[in-house]
Amino acid sequence: GGRMKKCCLPLLKRVEMMQPKVLSHDPKVLLFEKFLDPLECMHIRALARPKLEDASLGDDSSSSTDRELRKSQCSLFVANRQREDPIVRSIASRVAKITGVQGPECCEFLQVNRYGPDGFYAPHFDSPHNGLRVATVVFYLNEIE
């Protein structure tokens, strides 16, 4: 409610002031520096850590793991967590602001992927369950090399 709005208002204003760096025009790839602050990154990692398991491919009817395409661990956030957690809601609000995609029914749920030293995800085409995916937003929750 009101507490989330009060604490997250500066973050929403920060997003409004962000000027993304254009990495590619076709396909369109934008980089928003410091979109998440360090405390948000720690919070998301803490929420995901107990739920991490070997990533699988496919929809709900198929849970096969294909090691040629992907090697990582994944944690899917359930709908209630995404709607109830004020930090996750704040992040979702900012994502909606930069993508123009509004409402939880228009978005897939947050997922966290952890790639170990030999982890990877090979190039692939996404096929969302509910139609055309208009944007993919990726956050790095720790420093990358």
XYZ file of C-alpha atoms in Angstrom:
145
model
C 0.000 0.000 0.000
C 1.146 3.471 0.959
C 4.420 2.331 2.515
C 5.613 0.804 -0.760
C 4.698 3.939 -2.696
C 6.515 6.203 -0.224
C 9.732 4.160 -0.081
C 9.845 3.415 -3.801
C 8.960 6.839 -5.185
C 12.623 7.941 -5.369
C 13.421 4.760 -7.316
C 10.609 5.418 -9.802
C 11.869 8.972 -10.269
C 15.398 7.595 -10.772
C 14.099 5.391 -13.607
C 12.356 8.367 -15.215
C 15.667 10.234 -15.251
C 17.706 7.310 -16.596
C 19.028 7.658 -20.083
C 19.629 4.154 -21.406
C 22.712 3.395 -23.433
C 21.783 1.954 -26.840
C 23.794 -1.220 -27.407
C 21.977 -2.229 -30.607
C 19.250 -0.776 -32.817
C 18.256 -4.061 -34.498
C 17.371 -5.862 -32.376
C 16.797 -3.039 -29.933
C 19.012 -3.544 -26.868
C 19.163 -0.908 -24.143
C 21.379 -0.800 -21.063
C 20.065 0.910 -17.924
C 22.995 1.362 -15.544
C 22.196 0.899 -11.834
C 18.545 -0.056 -12.464
C 18.686 -2.118 -9.256
C 20.480 -0.978 -6.155
C 22.755 -3.361 -4.189
C 20.148 -3.990 -1.457
C 17.552 -5.005 -4.067
C 20.061 -7.409 -5.626
C 20.784 -8.972 -2.222
C 17.055 -9.281 -1.501
C 16.294 -11.040 -4.806
C 19.247 -13.417 -4.355
C 18.043 -14.247 -0.826
C 14.496 -14.947 -2.055
C 15.735 -17.135 -4.904
C 18.502 -19.089 -3.165
C 16.322 -21.672 -1.349
C 14.311 -22.369 -4.514
C 17.203 -22.846 -6.970
C 17.183 -26.139 -8.872
C 18.594 -27.406 -12.144
C 16.963 -25.464 -14.963
C 14.649 -27.299 -17.323
C 13.279 -26.511 -20.759
C 9.750 -26.573 -22.040
C 6.367 -25.700 -20.609
C 4.493 -27.217 -17.682
C 3.915 -30.450 -19.621
C 7.624 -31.028 -20.259
C 10.430 -30.743 -17.731
C 13.274 -32.236 -19.737
C 16.713 -30.816 -19.097
C 18.755 -30.290 -22.244
C 22.441 -29.837 -21.318
C 23.339 -28.884 -24.911
C 21.167 -25.772 -24.725
C 21.428 -24.724 -21.106
C 23.389 -25.331 -17.935
C 22.221 -23.269 -14.987
C 20.069 -23.277 -11.908
C 16.705 -21.519 -11.928
C 14.250 -20.217 -9.347
C 10.765 -19.198 -10.466
C 8.907 -16.766 -8.229
C 5.320 -17.680 -7.525
C 2.542 -15.207 -8.241
C 1.864 -14.352 -4.599
C 5.502 -13.496 -3.858
C 5.654 -11.206 -6.875
C 2.468 -9.410 -5.834
C 3.114 -9.263 -2.073
C 6.809 -8.461 -1.708
C 7.267 -4.652 -1.768
C 10.760 -4.814 -3.241
C 9.712 -7.193 -6.015
C 6.641 -5.000 -6.683
C 8.872 -1.937 -6.903
C 11.127 -3.638 -9.447
C 8.085 -4.794 -11.446
C 6.754 -1.200 -11.473
C 10.012 0.113 -12.874
C 10.127 -2.639 -15.502
C 6.571 -1.700 -16.522
C 7.650 1.923 -16.817
C 10.556 1.213 -19.193
C 8.776 -1.463 -21.267
C 5.297 0.026 -21.401
C 3.882 -3.370 -20.389
C 1.374 -2.792 -17.584
C -0.253 -5.235 -15.181
C 0.777 -8.636 -13.838
C -1.412 -10.425 -16.388
C 0.827 -9.008 -19.139
C 4.087 -10.219 -17.650
C 5.787 -13.485 -16.939
C 6.835 -13.997 -13.348
C 10.304 -13.072 -12.225
C 12.851 -15.849 -12.483
C 16.405 -15.972 -11.251
C 19.044 -17.953 -13.110
C 22.408 -18.782 -11.610
C 25.238 -19.713 -13.935
C 28.260 -21.435 -12.427
C 31.751 -21.167 -13.945
C 30.803 -23.585 -16.750
C 27.154 -22.490 -17.019
C 25.620 -21.208 -20.259
C 22.434 -20.636 -22.216
C 22.895 -21.164 -25.954
C 21.212 -18.803 -28.461
C 17.530 -19.685 -28.788
C 14.092 -18.301 -29.611
C 11.651 -17.763 -26.765
C 8.069 -18.922 -27.101
C 5.963 -17.491 -24.280
C 2.765 -19.288 -23.317
C 0.515 -16.275 -23.743
C 1.527 -14.908 -27.135
C 4.191 -12.562 -28.411
C 6.945 -11.489 -26.028
C 7.521 -7.784 -26.610
C 10.505 -7.392 -24.289
C 12.959 -9.330 -22.185
C 14.526 -7.602 -19.201
C 17.722 -9.039 -17.725
C 19.287 -7.971 -14.431
C 22.744 -8.932 -13.233
C 22.493 -9.422 -9.476
C 26.258 -9.481 -9.012
C 29.315 -8.218 -10.836
C 30.111 -9.829 -14.174
C 33.480 -10.208 -15.820
